[in-house]
PDB file of C-alpha atoms and ligand atoms in Angstrom:
ATOM      1  CA  MET S   1     100.067  71.886 101.186  1.00  0.00           C
ATOM      2  CA  GLU S   2     100.048  68.567 102.502  1.00  0.00           C
ATOM      3  CA  PHE S   3      99.720  69.728 105.990  1.00  0.00           C
ATOM      4  CA  VAL S   4      98.308  73.107 105.970  1.00  0.00           C
ATOM      5  CA  LEU S   5      94.722  73.691 104.007  1.00  0.00           C
ATOM      6  CA  TYR S   6      93.230  77.178 103.704  1.00  0.00           C
ATOM      7  CA  GLU S   7      90.101  77.930 102.601  1.00  0.00           C
ATOM      8  CA  GLY S   8      88.141  81.124 101.721  1.00  0.00           C
ATOM      9  CA  ASN S   9      83.950  81.772 102.476  1.00  0.00           C
ATOM     10  CA  GLY S  10      83.758  85.825 101.362  1.00  0.00           C
ATOM     11  CA  ALA S  11      85.832  88.297 103.394  1.00  0.00           C
ATOM     12  CA  VAL S  12      86.510  85.228 105.939  1.00  0.00           C
ATOM     13  CA  GLY S  13      89.218  82.568 104.917  1.00  0.00           C
ATOM     14  CA  THR S  14      90.039  79.487 107.560  1.00  0.00           C
ATOM     15  CA  ILE S  15      93.282  78.278 107.464  1.00  0.00           C
ATOM     16  CA  THR S  16      93.848  74.486 109.053  1.00  0.00           C
ATOM     17  CA  ILE S  17      96.743  72.983 110.455  1.00  0.00           C
ATOM     18  CA  ASN S  18      95.524  69.242 108.428  1.00  0.00           C
ATOM     19  CA  ARG S  19      98.256  66.772 110.743  1.00  0.00           C
ATOM     20  CA  GLU S  20      95.701  64.838 112.575  1.00  0.00           C
ATOM     21  CA  LYS S  21      97.736  61.303 113.209  1.00  0.00           C
ATOM     22  CA  ALA S  22     100.045  63.225 115.092  1.00  0.00           C
ATOM     23  CA  LEU S  23      97.286  65.153 116.378  1.00  0.00           C
ATOM     24  CA  ASN S  24      98.340  67.942 114.477  1.00  0.00           C
ATOM     25  CA  ALA S  25     101.327  67.964 115.724  1.00  0.00           C
ATOM     26  CA  LEU S  26     103.943  71.456 114.842  1.00  0.00           C
ATOM     27  CA  ASN S  27     106.694  69.644 112.749  1.00  0.00           C
ATOM     28  CA  SER S  28     108.644  72.225 110.252  1.00  0.00           C
ATOM     29  CA  GLN S  29     106.736  71.429 107.726  1.00  0.00           C
ATOM     30  CA  VAL S  30     104.130  72.407 109.466  1.00  0.00           C
ATOM     31  CA  LEU S  31     105.634  75.528 109.957  1.00  0.00           C
ATOM     32  CA  ASP S  32     107.013  76.043 107.069  1.00  0.00           C
ATOM     33  CA  GLU S  33     103.723  75.364 105.161  1.00  0.00           C
ATOM     34  CA  LEU S  34     101.370  77.848 108.051  1.00  0.00           C
ATOM     35  CA  ASP S  35     104.266  80.465 107.009  1.00  0.00           C
ATOM     36  CA  ALA S  36     103.495  80.417 102.419  1.00  0.00           C
ATOM     37  CA  THR S  37      99.208  79.904 103.679  1.00  0.00           C
ATOM     38  CA  LEU S  38      99.563  83.315 105.410  1.00  0.00           C
ATOM     39  CA  ASP S  39     101.598  84.574 102.937  1.00  0.00           C
ATOM     40  CA  ALA S  40      99.205  83.446 100.351  1.00  0.00           C
ATOM     41  CA  VAL S  41      96.646  85.536 102.226  1.00  0.00           C
ATOM     42  CA  ASP S  42      94.503  88.317  99.862  1.00  0.00           C
ATOM     43  CA  LEU S  43      94.351  90.847 102.495  1.00  0.00           C
ATOM     44  CA  GLU S  44      92.839  93.111  99.809  1.00  0.00           C
ATOM     45  CA  THR S  45      89.461  90.753 100.274  1.00  0.00           C
ATOM     46  CA  VAL S  46      90.084  89.041 103.350  1.00  0.00           C
ATOM     47  CA  ARG S  47      89.146  90.922 106.251  1.00  0.00           C
ATOM     48  CA  CYS S  48      89.287  87.904 108.752  1.00  0.00           C
ATOM     49  CA  LEU S  49      91.290  84.015 109.089  1.00  0.00           C
ATOM     50  CA  ILE S  50      90.275  81.560 111.600  1.00  0.00           C
ATOM     51  CA  LEU S  51      92.478  78.774 112.883  1.00  0.00           C
ATOM     52  CA  THR S  52      91.504  75.746 113.703  1.00  0.00           C
ATOM     53  CA  GLY S  53      92.466  72.000 114.027  1.00  0.00           C
ATOM     54  CA  ALA S  54      91.523  69.323 112.016  1.00  0.00           C
ATOM     55  CA  GLY S  55      89.212  65.873 113.404  1.00  0.00           C
ATOM     56  CA  ALA S  56      87.579  66.163 116.452  1.00  0.00           C
ATOM     57  CA  LYS S  57      90.412  65.124 119.112  1.00  0.00           C
ATOM     58  CA  SER S  58      93.287  68.278 118.676  1.00  0.00           C
ATOM     59  CA  PHE S  59      93.506  71.633 117.370  1.00  0.00           C
ATOM     60  CA  VAL S  60      97.285  71.704 118.134  1.00  0.00           C
ATOM     61  CA  ALA S  61      98.689  68.809 120.798  1.00  0.00           C
ATOM     62  CA  GLY S  62     102.649  70.844 120.273  1.00  0.00           C
ATOM     63  CA  ALA S  63     106.255  70.917 119.305  1.00  0.00           C
ATOM     64  CA  ASP S  64     106.529  67.303 117.338  1.00  0.00           C
ATOM     65  CA  ILE S  65     107.839  65.345 120.327  1.00  0.00           C
ATOM     66  CA  GLY S  66     109.307  63.225 117.750  1.00  0.00           C
ATOM     67  CA  GLU S  67     111.775  65.585 115.572  1.00  0.00           C
ATOM     68  CA  MET S  68     112.832  67.749 118.761  1.00  0.00           C
ATOM     69  CA  SER S  69     114.198  64.453 119.847  1.00  0.00           C
ATOM     70  CA  THR S  70     116.586  64.119 118.077  1.00  0.00           C
ATOM     71  CA  LEU S  71     117.937  67.980 117.901  1.00  0.00           C
ATOM     72  CA  THR S  72     121.543  69.483 118.628  1.00  0.00           C
ATOM     73  CA  LYS S  73     121.229  73.171 120.852  1.00  0.00           C
ATOM     74  CA  ALA S  74     121.810  75.108 117.327  1.00  0.00           C
ATOM     75  CA  GLU S  75     118.746  72.812 115.385  1.00  0.00           C
ATOM     76  CA  GLY S  76     117.196  73.538 118.631  1.00  0.00           C
ATOM     77  CA  GLU S  77     117.142  77.427 118.470  1.00  0.00           C
ATOM     78  CA  ALA S  78     116.437  77.065 114.977  1.00  0.00           C
ATOM     79  CA  PHE S  79     113.591  75.054 114.946  1.00  0.00           C
ATOM     80  CA  GLY S  80     112.407  77.594 117.994  1.00  0.00           C
ATOM     81  CA  LYS S  81     112.786  80.910 115.707  1.00  0.00           C
ATOM     82  CA  LYS S  82     111.342  79.107 112.806  1.00  0.00           C
ATOM     83  CA  GLY S  83     108.838  78.910 114.814  1.00  0.00           C
ATOM     84  CA  ASN S  84     108.765  81.871 116.862  1.00  0.00           C
ATOM     85  CA  ASP S  85     109.489  84.450 113.996  1.00  0.00           C
ATOM     86  CA  VAL S  86     105.684  81.945 111.798  1.00  0.00           C
ATOM     87  CA  PHE S  87     103.517  82.392 115.110  1.00  0.00           C
ATOM     88  CA  ARG S  88     104.885  86.330 115.833  1.00  0.00           C
ATOM     89  CA  LYS S  89     103.723  86.709 111.517  1.00  0.00           C
ATOM     90  CA  LEU S  90     100.520  85.953 112.591  1.00  0.00           C
ATOM     91  CA  GLU S  91     100.255  88.320 115.877  1.00  0.00           C
ATOM     92  CA  THR S  92     101.302  91.110 113.885  1.00  0.00           C
ATOM     93  CA  PHE S  93      99.267  89.293 110.931  1.00  0.00           C
ATOM     94  CA  PRO S  94      97.336  92.980 109.371  1.00  0.00           C
ATOM     95  CA  ILE S  95      94.024  91.305 109.552  1.00  0.00           C
ATOM     96  CA  PRO S  96      92.450  89.321 113.059  1.00  0.00           C
ATOM     97  CA  VAL S  97      93.331  85.803 113.867  1.00  0.00           C
ATOM     98  CA  ILE S  98      90.719  83.720 115.809  1.00  0.00           C
ATOM     99  CA  ALA S  99      91.347  80.782 116.935  1.00  0.00           C
ATOM    100  CA  ALA S 100      89.254  78.127 116.961  1.00  0.00           C
ATOM    101  CA  VAL S 101      90.035  75.334 119.639  1.00  0.00           C
ATOM    102  CA  ASN S 102      89.528  72.416 118.634  1.00  0.00           C
ATOM    103  CA  GLY S 103      89.954  70.099 121.040  1.00  0.00           C
ATOM    104  CA  PHE S 104      94.253  69.706 122.096  1.00  0.00           C
ATOM    105  CA  ALA S 105      96.158  72.535 122.834  1.00  0.00           C
ATOM    106  CA  LEU S 106      98.716  71.396 124.395  1.00  0.00           C
ATOM    107  CA  GLY S 107     102.647  73.255 124.689  1.00  0.00           C
ATOM    108  CA  GLY S 108     103.851  74.426 120.798  1.00  0.00           C
ATOM    109  CA  GLY S 109      99.265  74.548 120.480  1.00  0.00           C
ATOM    110  CA  CYS S 110      98.595  76.228 123.340  1.00  0.00           C
ATOM    111  CA  GLU S 111     101.166  78.565 122.242  1.00  0.00           C
ATOM    112  CA  LEU S 112      99.232  79.293 118.149  1.00  0.00           C
ATOM    113  CA  ALA S 113      96.470  79.793 119.955  1.00  0.00           C
ATOM    114  CA  MET S 114      98.138  82.578 121.908  1.00  0.00           C
ATOM    115  CA  SER S 115      99.722  84.119 118.715  1.00  0.00           C
ATOM    116  CA  CYS S 116      95.963  84.535 117.319  1.00  0.00           C
ATOM    117  CA  ASP S 117      94.133  87.856 117.974  1.00  0.00           C
ATOM    118  CA  ILE S 118      91.058  85.898 120.623  1.00  0.00           C
ATOM    119  CA  ARG S 119      90.382  81.914 121.233  1.00  0.00           C
ATOM    120  CA  ILE S 120      87.244  80.104 121.141  1.00  0.00           C
ATOM    121  CA  CYS S 121      87.432  76.156 121.557  1.00  0.00           C
ATOM    122  CA  ALA S 122      84.864  73.476 122.680  1.00  0.00           C
ATOM    123  CA  GLU S 123      83.856  72.284 125.346  1.00  0.00           C
ATOM    124  CA  ASN S 124      86.980  69.237 124.888  1.00  0.00           C
ATOM    125  CA  ALA S 125      89.863  71.663 124.594  1.00  0.00           C
ATOM    126  CA  VAL S 126      92.259  70.615 126.819  1.00  0.00           C
ATOM    127  CA  PHE S 127      95.628  73.617 127.674  1.00  0.00           C
ATOM    128  CA  GLY S 128      98.113  73.841 128.927  1.00  0.00           C
ATOM    129  CA  GLN S 129     102.213  73.788 129.040  1.00  0.00           C
ATOM    130  CA  PRO S 130     103.826  70.300 129.407  1.00  0.00           C
ATOM    131  CA  GLU S 131     107.059  71.331 128.556  1.00  0.00           C
ATOM    132  CA  VAL S 132     109.846  71.680 131.525  1.00  0.00           C
ATOM    133  CA  GLY S 133     107.687  67.688 132.320  1.00  0.00           C
ATOM    134  CA  LEU S 134     109.712  67.147 128.942  1.00  0.00           C
ATOM    135  CA  GLY S 135     112.390  68.288 130.051  1.00  0.00           C
ATOM    136  CA  ILE S 136     112.335  72.028 128.192  1.00  0.00           C
ATOM    137  CA  THR S 137     110.556  75.502 127.897  1.00  0.00           C
ATOM    138  CA  PRO S 138     108.059  76.356 126.521  1.00  0.00           C
ATOM    139  CA  GLY S 139     109.862  77.711 122.804  1.00  0.00           C
ATOM    140  CA  PHE S 140     107.472  78.903 121.059  1.00  0.00           C
ATOM    141  CA  GLY S 141     106.374  81.903 123.587  1.00  0.00           C
ATOM    142  CA  GLY S 142     104.587  80.541 126.314  1.00  0.00           C
ATOM    143  CA  THR S 143     106.904  82.117 128.801  1.00  0.00           C
ATOM    144  CA  GLN S 144     105.681  85.389 127.310  1.00  0.00           C
ATOM    145  CA  ARG S 145     102.258  84.750 126.233  1.00  0.00           C
ATOM    146  CA  LEU S 146     100.793  83.492 128.828  1.00  0.00           C
ATOM    147  CA  ALA S 147     101.729  85.678 131.478  1.00  0.00           C
ATOM    148  CA  ARG S 148     100.611  88.851 129.332  1.00  0.00           C
ATOM    149  CA  LEU S 149      97.360  87.098 128.690  1.00  0.00           C
ATOM    150  CA  VAL S 150      96.316  85.180 132.339  1.00  0.00           C
ATOM    151  CA  GLY S 151      98.479  87.496 134.522  1.00  0.00           C
ATOM    152  CA  ALA S 152     102.238  86.513 135.772  1.00  0.00           C
ATOM    153  CA  GLY S 153     100.945  83.969 138.776  1.00  0.00           C
ATOM    154  CA  MET S 154      98.240  81.881 136.962  1.00  0.00           C
ATOM    155  CA  ALA S 155     101.232  82.033 133.801  1.00  0.00           C
ATOM    156  CA  LYS S 156     103.670  80.976 136.684  1.00  0.00           C
ATOM    157  CA  GLN S 157     101.296  77.754 138.174  1.00  0.00           C
ATOM    158  CA  MET S 158     100.806  76.771 134.729  1.00  0.00           C
ATOM    159  CA  ILE S 159     104.203  76.735 133.239  1.00  0.00           C
ATOM    160  CA  TYR S 160     106.095  74.684 136.433  1.00  0.00           C
ATOM    161  CA  THR S 161     103.252  72.029 137.252  1.00  0.00           C
ATOM    162  CA  ALA S 162     102.058  71.316 133.065  1.00  0.00           C
ATOM    163  CA  ARG S 163      99.157  71.208 134.884  1.00  0.00           C
ATOM    164  CA  ASN S 164      96.851  70.978 131.717  1.00  0.00           C
ATOM    165  CA  ILE S 165      93.087  72.855 131.725  1.00  0.00           C
ATOM    166  CA  LYS S 166      89.822  71.902 130.543  1.00  0.00           C
ATOM    167  CA  ALA S 167      87.903  74.729 129.117  1.00  0.00           C
ATOM    168  CA  ASP S 168      85.607  76.004 131.568  1.00  0.00           C
ATOM    169  CA  GLU S 169      89.135  77.098 133.643  1.00  0.00           C
ATOM    170  CA  ALA S 170      90.764  78.552 130.260  1.00  0.00           C
ATOM    171  CA  TYR S 171      87.334  80.816 130.549  1.00  0.00           C
ATOM    172  CA  ARG S 172      87.461  81.487 133.968  1.00  0.00           C
ATOM    173  CA  ILE S 173      90.843  83.153 133.915  1.00  0.00           C
ATOM    174  CA  GLY S 174      90.940  84.295 130.688  1.00  0.00           C
ATOM    175  CA  LEU S 175      91.910  82.667 128.326  1.00  0.00           C
ATOM    176  CA  VAL S 176      89.508  82.104 126.029  1.00  0.00           C
ATOM    177  CA  ASN S 177      86.799  84.358 125.389  1.00  0.00           C
ATOM    178  CA  ALA S 178      83.915  81.817 125.686  1.00  0.00           C
ATOM    179  CA  VAL S 179      83.138  78.160 125.449  1.00  0.00           C
ATOM    180  CA  TYR S 180      81.652  76.127 122.579  1.00  0.00           C
ATOM    181  CA  PRO S 181      80.175  72.831 121.901  1.00  0.00           C
ATOM    182  CA  ALA S 182      81.995  71.508 119.638  1.00  0.00           C
ATOM    183  CA  ASP S 183      78.958  70.389 117.005  1.00  0.00           C
ATOM    184  CA  GLU S 184      78.564  74.960 117.328  1.00  0.00           C
ATOM    185  CA  LEU S 185      82.371  75.930 117.331  1.00  0.00           C
ATOM    186  CA  MET S 186      83.708  76.784 113.047  1.00  0.00           C
ATOM    187  CA  ALA S 187      80.050  78.264 112.888  1.00  0.00           C
ATOM    188  CA  GLN S 188      80.267  80.338 115.659  1.00  0.00           C
ATOM    189  CA  ALA S 189      84.134  81.692 114.311  1.00  0.00           C
ATOM    190  CA  GLN S 190      82.260  81.628 111.120  1.00  0.00           C
ATOM    191  CA  LYS S 191      79.399  84.562 112.519  1.00  0.00           C
ATOM    192  CA  MET S 192      83.037  86.038 115.326  1.00  0.00           C
ATOM    193  CA  ALA S 193      84.962  86.707 111.750  1.00  0.00           C
ATOM    194  CA  GLY S 194      81.615  87.290 109.880  1.00  0.00           C
ATOM    195  CA  GLY S 195      80.257  90.607 112.170  1.00  0.00           C
ATOM    196  CA  ILE S 196      84.890  91.560 112.477  1.00  0.00           C
ATOM    197  CA  ALA S 197      84.248  91.885 108.447  1.00  0.00           C
ATOM    198  CA  LYS S 198      82.101  93.453 107.740  1.00  0.00           C
ATOM    199  CA  ASN S 199      83.305  96.874 109.929  1.00  0.00           C
ATOM    200  CA  ALA S 200      85.983  99.357 108.244  1.00  0.00           C
ATOM    201  CA  PRO S 201      89.270  97.156 107.381  1.00  0.00           C
ATOM    202  CA  ILE S 202      91.595  99.671 107.957  1.00  0.00           C
ATOM    203  CA  ALA S 203      89.719 101.263 111.050  1.00  0.00           C
ATOM    204  CA  VAL S 204      89.938  96.719 112.393  1.00  0.00           C
ATOM    205  CA  ARG S 205      93.862  96.464 111.547  1.00  0.00           C
ATOM    206  CA  ASN S 206      94.308 100.259 113.149  1.00  0.00           C
ATOM    207  CA  CYS S 207      93.033  98.604 116.481  1.00  0.00           C
ATOM    208  CA  LYS S 208      94.850  95.463 115.970  1.00  0.00           C
ATOM    209  CA  LYS S 209      98.673  97.862 115.340  1.00  0.00           C
ATOM    210  CA  ALA S 210      97.331 100.089 118.741  1.00  0.00           C
ATOM    211  CA  ILE S 211      96.779  97.221 121.314  1.00  0.00           C
ATOM    212  CA  ASN S 212      99.600  95.237 120.365  1.00  0.00           C
ATOM    213  CA  GLU S 213     102.163  97.832 119.823  1.00  0.00           C
ATOM    214  CA  GLY S 214     100.964 100.033 122.006  1.00  0.00           C
ATOM    215  CA  LEU S 215     101.167  96.666 124.774  1.00  0.00           C
ATOM    216  CA  ASP S 216     104.463  96.687 124.406  1.00  0.00           C
ATOM    217  CA  VAL S 217     105.058 100.109 126.187  1.00  0.00           C
ATOM    218  CA  ASP S 218     104.804 102.795 128.574  1.00  0.00           C
ATOM    219  CA  MET S 219     101.046 104.571 128.190  1.00  0.00           C
ATOM    220  CA  ASP S 220     102.518 107.410 127.324  1.00  0.00           C
ATOM    221  CA  LYS S 221     104.054 106.482 124.364  1.00  0.00           C
ATOM    222  CA  ALA S 222     101.242 104.391 123.567  1.00  0.00           C
ATOM    223  CA  ILE S 223      98.666 107.005 123.239  1.00  0.00           C
ATOM    224  CA  VAL S 224     101.140 108.416 120.952  1.00  0.00           C
ATOM    225  CA  ILE S 225     100.257 105.653 118.909  1.00  0.00           C
ATOM    226  CA  GLU S 226      96.848 105.496 119.132  1.00  0.00           C
ATOM    227  CA  GLU S 227      97.156 108.968 117.776  1.00  0.00           C
ATOM    228  CA  LYS S 228      98.849 108.168 115.205  1.00  0.00           C
ATOM    229  CA  LEU S 229      96.240 105.308 114.063  1.00  0.00           C
ATOM    230  CA  PHE S 230      92.968 107.310 115.076  1.00  0.00           C
ATOM    231  CA  GLY S 231      94.310 109.831 112.452  1.00  0.00           C
ATOM    232  CA  GLY S 232      95.196 107.250 109.843  1.00  0.00           C
ATOM    233  CA  CYS S 233      91.462 106.585 109.446  1.00  0.00           C
ATOM    234  CA  PHE S 234      90.705 109.817 108.023  1.00  0.00           C
ATOM    235  CA  GLU S 235      90.502 111.043 104.784  1.00  0.00           C
ATOM    236  CA  THR S 236      89.958 107.107 104.101  1.00  0.00           C
ATOM    237  CA  GLU S 237      86.604 106.587 102.037  1.00  0.00           C
ATOM    238  CA  ASP S 238      85.303 103.702 103.997  1.00  0.00           C
ATOM    239  CA  GLN S 239      85.960 106.828 107.330  1.00  0.00           C
ATOM    240  CA  LYS S 240      83.278 109.675 105.353  1.00  0.00           C
ATOM    241  CA  TYR S 241      80.789 106.911 104.856  1.00  0.00           C
ATOM    242  CA  GLY S 242      80.561 105.251 107.941  1.00  0.00           C
ATOM    243  CA  MET S 243      79.678 109.058 108.971  1.00  0.00           C
ATOM    244  CA  ALA S 244      78.195 110.204 106.383  1.00  0.00           C
ATOM    245  CA  PHE S 245      75.158 107.123 106.905  1.00  0.00           C
ATOM    246  CA  PHE S 246      75.173 107.738 110.647  1.00  0.00           C
ATOM    247  CA  LEU S 247      74.493 111.561 110.063  1.00  0.00           C
ATOM    248  CA  ASP S 248      71.987 110.420 107.446  1.00  0.00           C
ATOM    249  CA  LYS S 249      69.076 110.905 108.919  1.00  0.00           C
ATOM    250  CA  ASN S 250      67.016 108.869 105.544  1.00  0.00           C
ATOM    251  CA  LYS S 251      65.866 105.756 107.468  1.00  0.00           C
ATOM    252  CA  GLU S 252      65.262 104.316 104.796  1.00  0.00           C
ATOM    253  CA  LYS S 253      68.817 103.797 103.932  1.00  0.00           C
ATOM    254  CA  VAL S 254      70.765 100.504 103.800  1.00  0.00           C
ATOM    255  CA  LYS S 255      74.654 100.236 104.653  1.00  0.00           C
ATOM    256  CA  GLU S 256      76.755  99.054 102.158  1.00  0.00           C
ATOM    257  CA  PRO S 257      80.223  96.852 102.582  1.00  0.00           C
ATOM    258  CA  PHE S 258      83.403  98.682 103.835  1.00  0.00           C
ATOM    259  CA  GLN S 259      84.849  99.488 100.346  1.00  0.00           C
ATOM    260  CA  ASN S 260      88.427  98.925 102.332  1.00  0.00           C
ATOM    261  CA  ARG S 261      89.633 102.525 100.825  1.00  0.00           C
TER     262      ARG S 261
HETATM  263  N1  DAK V 301     104.428  65.480 119.199  1.00  0.00           N
HETATM  264  C1  DAK V 301     104.656  64.167 117.749  1.00  0.00           C
HETATM  265  N2  DAK V 301     104.141  63.569 117.518  1.00  0.00           N
HETATM  266  C2  DAK V 301     102.179  63.440 118.453  1.00  0.00           C
HETATM  267  C3  DAK V 301     102.039  64.822 119.849  1.00  0.00           C
HETATM  268  C4  DAK V 301     103.477  66.258 119.783  1.00  0.00           C
HETATM  269  N3  DAK V 301     102.950  66.598 120.958  1.00  0.00           N
HETATM  270  N4  DAK V 301     100.439  64.443 120.021  1.00  0.00           N
HETATM  271  C5  DAK V 301     100.502  63.326 119.402  1.00  0.00           C
HETATM  272  N5  DAK V 301     100.752  62.895 119.473  1.00  0.00           N
HETATM  273  C6  DAK V 301     100.047  61.740 118.580  1.00  0.00           C
HETATM  274  C7  DAK V 301     101.499  60.052 119.733  1.00  0.00           C
HETATM  275  O1  DAK V 301     102.450  60.355 119.030  1.00  0.00           O
HETATM  276  C8  DAK V 301     100.184  58.650 118.322  1.00  0.00           C
HETATM  277  O2  DAK V 301     101.161  58.554 117.488  1.00  0.00           O
HETATM  278  P1  DAK V 301     101.037  57.221 117.256  1.00  0.00           P
HETATM  279  O3  DAK V 301     101.427  56.362 117.699  1.00  0.00           O
HETATM  280  O4  DAK V 301      99.710  57.348 115.964  1.00  0.00           O
HETATM  281  O5  DAK V 301     102.542  57.392 115.554  1.00  0.00           O
HETATM  282  C9  DAK V 301      99.397  60.360 117.852  1.00  0.00           C
HETATM  283  O6  DAK V 301      99.701  62.302 117.755  1.00  0.00           O
HETATM  284  C10 DAK V 301      98.203  60.219 118.767  1.00  0.00           C
HETATM  285  O7  DAK V 301      99.066  60.623 120.076  1.00  0.00           O
HETATM  286  P2  DAK V 301      97.620  59.269 120.950  1.00  0.00           P
HETATM  287  O8  DAK V 301      98.357  57.923 120.829  1.00  0.00           O
HETATM  288  O9  DAK V 301      98.895  59.570 122.635  1.00  0.00           O
HETATM  289  O10 DAK V 301      97.145  59.705 121.761  1.00  0.00           O
HETATM  290  P3  DAK V 301      96.311  60.492 123.276  1.00  0.00           P
HETATM  291  O11 DAK V 301      94.638  60.876 122.986  1.00  0.00           O
HETATM  292  O12 DAK V 301      96.280  58.648 123.345  1.00  0.00           O
HETATM  293  O13 DAK V 301      96.464  61.515 124.143  1.00  0.00           O
HETATM  294  C11 DAK V 301      97.457  63.773 124.515  1.00  0.00           C
HETATM  295  C12 DAK V 301      96.925  63.148 123.502  1.00  0.00           C
HETATM  296  C13 DAK V 301      97.769  64.592 123.231  1.00  0.00           C
HETATM  297  C14 DAK V 301      97.173  63.857 125.248  1.00  0.00           C
HETATM  298  C15 DAK V 301      99.187  62.964 124.085  1.00  0.00           C
HETATM  299  O14 DAK V 301      99.446  62.396 122.910  1.00  0.00           O
HETATM  300  C16 DAK V 301     100.024  63.349 124.339  1.00  0.00           C
HETATM  301  O15 DAK V 301     100.859  64.170 125.372  1.00  0.00           O
HETATM  302  N6  DAK V 301     101.153  63.896 123.184  1.00  0.00           N
HETATM  303  C17 DAK V 301     101.620  65.111 123.887  1.00  0.00           C
HETATM  304  C18 DAK V 301     101.683  66.457 124.520  1.00  0.00           C
HETATM  305  C19 DAK V 301     102.251  67.265 124.447  1.00  0.00           C
HETATM  306  O16 DAK V 301     103.420  67.422 125.262  1.00  0.00           O
HETATM  307  N7  DAK V 301     102.997  68.781 124.149  1.00  0.00           N
HETATM  308  C20 DAK V 301     103.680  69.585 124.511  1.00  0.00           C
HETATM  309  C21 DAK V 301     105.279  69.441 122.903  1.00  0.00           C
HETATM  310  S1  DAK V 301     106.463  70.495 123.139  1.00  0.00           S
HETATM  311  C22 DAK V 301     111.223  74.910 122.044  1.00  0.00           C
HETATM  312  C23 DAK V 301     110.161  75.335 120.486  1.00  0.00           C
HETATM  313  C24 DAK V 301     109.255  73.753 121.100  1.00  0.00           C
HETATM  314  C25 DAK V 301     109.484  73.815 121.768  1.00  0.00           C
HETATM  315  C26 DAK V 301     110.088  74.288 122.927  1.00  0.00           C
HETATM  316  C27 DAK V 301     111.172  74.610 122.907  1.00  0.00           C
HETATM  317  N8  DAK V 301     112.435  75.858 121.582  1.00  0.00           N
HETATM  318  C28 DAK V 301     113.575  75.047 120.373  1.00  0.00           C
HETATM  319  C29 DAK V 301     113.884  76.071 122.808  1.00  0.00           C
HETATM  320  C30 DAK V 301     107.347  73.267 122.678  1.00  0.00           C
HETATM  321  C31 DAK V 301     107.323  72.278 123.055  1.00  0.00           C
HETATM  322  C32 DAK V 301     105.729  71.360 122.492  1.00  0.00           C
HETATM  323  O17 DAK V 301     105.469  72.135 122.156  1.00  0.00           O
END
């Protein structure tokens, strides 16, 4: 892969968009490589992913404006679909994905971060949807995901004004969960991912599915989704072990890793 790196560290995998010269802007090749990287993740071993950008300056500075500038309507639609398909794959990926936003997250970069389950960022992070200043709408889900994350009013303000916001404001409006000094960001992402990875993997996956799928339907249907996924945890070895561990009053015992079974 030329533009996407993958590094495994036990149960945590890190994907790095690696096109630093263009501030990690997303061209078709980056999107294809990200898609292939996700397909290759070993879901038997890996229980949480971190997504970040190469270098100290940028997470992803958007879709590649050079590549987009000459697109026809049909090509624009196809490019939008390519991005939406891979972003949706990320959003519905069976295991949690943490975006570690290390700088610019603009346009498609902000949309990429919003396709992840959790966003944390460095103090130098900048978020924005500048598309209307380029004569287009956000095209990788920005109009939908930003409104769901920060509310319609704030999303409309950010999108209509095309104004970038800094890390502290992103934190205040709930776009990111935490802000760290740049040199601590990846360690904090690893720490959070490690904490997720040590919990029962089938239960964590079912939680992701329940939250994502429940948000798309009314509460009566959402509760049924939760019931089924809750039920799906029973009879797993991990459920039996987790509950037996709690019920065993022997204070000397040490918790074993969950087996993903
Ligand atoms: N695309 C291509 N190249 C980019 C880029 C981008 N989005 N952002 C930066 N670069 C390149 C610059 O051209 C420059 O390349 P060289 O000149 O060195 O060859 C290099 O990265 C370094 O950038 P700068 O020299 O500009 O660095 P500065 O520190 O001065 O400025 C900046 C950093 C992030 C403020 C600035 O680069 C910037 O404003 N970049 C563009 C940010 C932006 O507008 N992003 C949103 C892109 S629009 C759709 C599908 C998708 C989308 C929309 C619709 N459908 C099909 C419906 C998505 C749209 C977008 O994401």
